[in-house]
Amino acid sequence: MYRNAKNVGYYLIGSGSLAQLEGVLAKLKPSQANPCIYFLDHFFEHQDLASRLPLQPHDLLIYVDTTDEPTTDGVDHYRDQAKAFLDGRSPAALLAFGGGSTMDTCKCVGNLLTNPGNSCDYQGWDLVQHAAPYKIAVPTLSGTGSETSRTGIVMNQAKNLKLGMNSDFTMFDQVILDPDLTASVPRNQYFYTGIDTYMHCFESLTGSYRNVIVDALAEKAIDLCKRVFLSDDMMSPDKRELLMIASFLGGMAAGFVGTVHPISAGLSMVLHMHHGLANCYALSVQEDIYPEQYKEFMTMLEKQKIALPKGICKDLTEEQYTALYEGSIVHEKPLSNRLGPNFKQIFTKDNVIKRFQQM
Ligand code: ZN
């Protein structure tokens, strides 16, 4: 009945707070002599971010390919790379600089460094047995809440299953929220990713599995999202800081989503669509289920001049529609959270496929 809830241990907030990283790492004594492993979104390969980090010659820097969302095979590959580099040593810390894909990769690799087997063995709830190395998140994109959530989401192509490693051991130990890092994010991507927090939170608040603390966090995160996305400039410095905090709170509130995320997962599995954009499409065909939020979301799109072009599922085969349905309906917990235990009577195969056809 009662779950012992864990939150992120330490956090730093504010413009320029990245400069505190060196001090944070110095406090990790005596393991300081051990190497750190830095995971940076491949976007930074041609930027100056790495040169601004306290990288030591004995550290490892990995650029994470985020063209597609993390897969079980991809995570296993990064785990192999990290293990070969460590050669039996323990890392002082694993650090992630990026959005949800990079942070989730770092979280999952952490679990695999201290637990046997492969990532597909840990997709589910509380399957991880041993604590991961110390992990630090520095989000450079706001919205997924990966910096504070207890999951690391991976796609298992063989099983057509998008499911996270849900565990207290998956969580980061330290988060650094420096809004300067989101200044160069493209506007569309900033919106699609940022709105993920709004969706997590309203799905949680309109569901049946609730608790007062999660509700409080979700309500505040939604309030901050509205201040960002209903404003004239969602990317002004103060709005970027607000969105970063919304994401941080939203990640803590993300436990039980509703019907947006399952439909979104189907799109990611079959069409390899990124999570934030897939969420936008998913909500765009659920006016009947979330009328109030649908309306507000449409106003935000209009206000920020963000396009959501129609016709993304128009030329698909029967098999692809079936895969979209199956990749969605498998998420029983969130679907029943919103629609009740008989969710399959509402989300019939026909009903769900019609929604994809409307996108
Ligand atoms: Zn999400």
mmCIF file of C-alpha atoms in Angstrom, residues 176-310:
data_model
loop_
_atom_site.group_PDB
_atom_site.id
_atom_site.type_symbol
_atom_site.label_atom_id
_atom_site.label_comp_id
_atom_site.label_asym_id
_atom_site.label_seq_id
_atom_site.Cartn_x
_atom_site.Cartn_y
_atom_site.Cartn_z
ATOM 1 C CA ILE A 176 22.371 21.236 -11.634
ATOM 2 C CA LEU A 177 19.751 23.512 -13.195
ATOM 3 C CA ASP A 178 21.455 26.252 -15.172
ATOM 4 C CA PRO A 179 18.995 28.001 -17.512
ATOM 5 C CA ASP A 180 21.883 29.471 -19.563
ATOM 6 C CA LEU A 181 22.170 25.993 -21.109
ATOM 7 C CA THR A 182 18.758 26.144 -22.790
ATOM 8 C CA ALA A 183 19.271 29.464 -24.574
ATOM 9 C CA SER A 184 20.300 27.840 -27.871
ATOM 10 C CA VAL A 185 17.574 25.189 -28.086
ATOM 11 C CA PRO A 186 15.516 25.489 -31.316
ATOM 12 C CA ARG A 187 12.047 26.969 -30.566
ATOM 13 C CA ASN A 188 10.032 23.973 -31.787
ATOM 14 C CA GLN A 189 12.106 21.506 -29.812
ATOM 15 C CA TYR A 190 11.908 23.755 -26.731
ATOM 16 C CA PHE A 191 8.112 23.707 -26.967
ATOM 17 C CA TYR A 192 7.620 20.005 -27.774
ATOM 18 C CA THR A 193 9.917 18.932 -24.936
ATOM 19 C CA GLY A 194 8.785 21.521 -22.411
ATOM 20 C CA ILE A 195 5.120 20.664 -22.845
ATOM 21 C CA ASP A 196 5.934 17.100 -21.711
ATOM 22 C CA THR A 197 5.936 18.368 -18.119
ATOM 23 C CA TYR A 198 2.486 19.883 -18.569
ATOM 24 C CA MET A 199 1.227 16.554 -19.939
ATOM 25 C CA HIS A 200 2.794 14.344 -17.252
ATOM 26 C CA CYS A 201 1.279 16.541 -14.607
ATOM 27 C CA PHE A 202 -2.270 16.871 -15.884
ATOM 28 C CA GLU A 203 -2.337 13.142 -16.606
ATOM 29 C CA SER A 204 -1.303 12.468 -13.031
ATOM 30 C CA LEU A 205 -3.838 14.950 -11.598
ATOM 31 C CA THR A 206 -6.738 13.537 -13.622
ATOM 32 C CA GLY A 207 -5.916 9.932 -12.784
ATOM 33 C CA SER A 208 -7.042 7.690 -9.975
ATOM 34 C CA TYR A 209 -3.686 6.876 -8.336
ATOM 35 C CA ARG A 210 -2.886 10.014 -6.376
ATOM 36 C CA ASN A 211 -1.215 11.370 -3.304
ATOM 37 C CA VAL A 212 -1.214 14.868 -1.832
ATOM 38 C CA ILE A 213 2.504 15.563 -2.320
ATOM 39 C CA VAL A 214 2.510 14.445 -5.937
ATOM 40 C CA ASP A 215 -0.625 16.514 -6.564
ATOM 41 C CA ALA A 216 1.017 19.599 -5.044
ATOM 42 C CA LEU A 217 4.116 19.212 -7.208
ATOM 43 C CA ALA A 218 2.038 18.587 -10.325
ATOM 44 C CA GLU A 219 -0.203 21.603 -9.685
ATOM 45 C CA LYS A 220 2.811 23.889 -9.267
ATOM 46 C CA ALA A 221 4.514 22.496 -12.369
ATOM 47 C CA ILE A 222 1.360 23.080 -14.431
ATOM 48 C CA ASP A 223 1.123 26.610 -13.082
ATOM 49 C CA LEU A 224 4.728 27.296 -14.155
ATOM 50 C CA CYS A 225 4.133 25.740 -17.600
ATOM 51 C CA LYS A 226 1.155 28.048 -18.120
ATOM 52 C CA ARG A 227 3.257 31.059 -17.165
ATOM 53 C CA VAL A 228 5.797 29.981 -19.783
ATOM 54 C CA PHE A 229 3.648 28.808 -22.684
ATOM 55 C CA LEU A 230 0.860 31.379 -22.359
ATOM 56 C CA SER A 231 3.381 34.234 -22.190
ATOM 57 C CA ASP A 232 4.535 36.363 -25.120
ATOM 58 C CA ASP A 233 8.043 34.913 -25.169
ATOM 59 C CA MET A 234 8.418 31.376 -23.818
ATOM 60 C CA MET A 235 12.215 31.592 -24.234
ATOM 61 C CA SER A 236 13.044 34.769 -22.327
ATOM 62 C CA PRO A 237 15.685 34.111 -19.605
ATOM 63 C CA ASP A 238 13.158 34.164 -16.743
ATOM 64 C CA LYS A 239 10.792 31.829 -18.634
ATOM 65 C CA ARG A 240 13.618 29.383 -19.381
ATOM 66 C CA GLU A 241 14.381 29.253 -15.662
ATOM 67 C CA LEU A 242 10.688 28.713 -14.824
ATOM 68 C CA LEU A 243 10.444 25.868 -17.324
ATOM 69 C CA MET A 244 13.549 24.243 -15.879
ATOM 70 C CA ILE A 245 11.961 24.319 -12.430
ATOM 71 C CA ALA A 246 8.642 23.050 -13.830
ATOM 72 C CA SER A 247 10.488 20.101 -15.367
ATOM 73 C CA PHE A 248 12.278 19.418 -12.078
ATOM 74 C CA LEU A 249 8.978 19.415 -10.128
ATOM 75 C CA GLY A 250 7.175 17.535 -12.884
ATOM 76 C CA GLY A 251 9.755 14.746 -12.825
ATOM 77 C CA MET A 252 9.065 14.244 -9.135
ATOM 78 C CA ALA A 253 5.333 14.190 -9.812
ATOM 79 C CA ALA A 254 5.632 11.754 -12.720
ATOM 80 C CA GLY A 255 4.439 8.459 -11.434
ATOM 81 C CA PHE A 256 1.227 7.584 -13.097
ATOM 82 C CA VAL A 257 0.396 9.115 -16.429
ATOM 83 C CA GLY A 258 -2.871 8.725 -18.335
ATOM 84 C CA THR A 259 -3.844 8.103 -21.958
ATOM 85 C CA VAL A 260 -1.531 10.638 -23.666
ATOM 86 C CA HIS A 261 1.692 8.777 -22.902
ATOM 87 C CA PRO A 262 0.563 5.313 -24.101
ATOM 88 C CA ILE A 263 -0.518 6.705 -27.497
ATOM 89 C CA SER A 264 2.728 8.666 -27.610
ATOM 90 C CA ALA A 265 4.709 5.480 -26.882
ATOM 91 C CA GLY A 266 3.076 3.774 -29.864
ATOM 92 C CA LEU A 267 4.218 6.641 -32.125
ATOM 93 C CA SER A 268 7.762 6.469 -30.773
ATOM 94 C CA MET A 269 7.981 2.702 -31.232
ATOM 95 C CA VAL A 270 6.544 2.496 -34.748
ATOM 96 C CA LEU A 271 7.437 5.870 -36.297
ATOM 97 C CA HIS A 272 10.535 6.600 -34.150
ATOM 98 C CA MET A 273 9.004 9.925 -33.240
ATOM 99 C CA HIS A 274 10.607 11.835 -30.369
ATOM 100 C CA HIS A 275 8.706 11.749 -27.105
ATOM 101 C CA GLY A 276 7.700 15.406 -26.796
ATOM 102 C CA LEU A 277 6.404 15.726 -30.346
ATOM 103 C CA ALA A 278 4.636 12.354 -30.033
ATOM 104 C CA ASN A 279 2.876 13.635 -26.910
ATOM 105 C CA CYS A 280 1.649 16.677 -28.808
ATOM 106 C CA TYR A 281 0.139 14.456 -31.507
ATOM 107 C CA ALA A 282 -1.311 12.138 -28.859
ATOM 108 C CA LEU A 283 -3.144 14.968 -27.071
ATOM 109 C CA SER A 284 -4.277 16.466 -30.379
ATOM 110 C CA VAL A 285 -6.650 13.477 -30.855
ATOM 111 C CA GLN A 286 -7.939 13.246 -27.272
ATOM 112 C CA GLU A 287 -10.268 16.222 -26.970
ATOM 113 C CA ASP A 288 -12.981 13.829 -25.723
ATOM 114 C CA ILE A 289 -10.788 12.531 -22.886
ATOM 115 C CA TYR A 290 -9.069 15.756 -21.787
ATOM 116 C CA PRO A 291 -11.328 18.592 -23.087
ATOM 117 C CA GLU A 292 -10.003 21.357 -20.864
ATOM 118 C CA GLN A 293 -6.315 20.528 -21.372
ATOM 119 C CA TYR A 294 -6.829 20.047 -25.103
ATOM 120 C CA LYS A 295 -8.207 23.566 -25.366
ATOM 121 C CA GLU A 296 -5.403 25.058 -23.311
ATOM 122 C CA PHE A 297 -2.778 23.167 -25.322
ATOM 123 C CA MET A 298 -4.219 24.493 -28.591
ATOM 124 C CA THR A 299 -4.015 28.041 -27.199
ATOM 125 C CA MET A 300 -0.361 27.458 -26.254
ATOM 126 C CA LEU A 301 0.466 26.178 -29.766
ATOM 127 C CA GLU A 302 -1.167 29.239 -31.280
ATOM 128 C CA LYS A 303 0.389 31.684 -28.833
ATOM 129 C CA GLN A 304 3.910 30.336 -29.438
ATOM 130 C CA LYS A 305 3.300 29.873 -33.205
ATOM 131 C CA ILE A 306 4.227 26.180 -33.110
ATOM 132 C CA ALA A 307 3.030 23.992 -35.980
ATOM 133 C CA LEU A 308 1.689 20.456 -35.690
ATOM 134 C CA PRO A 309 1.269 19.406 -39.326
ATOM 135 C CA LYS A 310 -1.511 16.872 -40.009
#
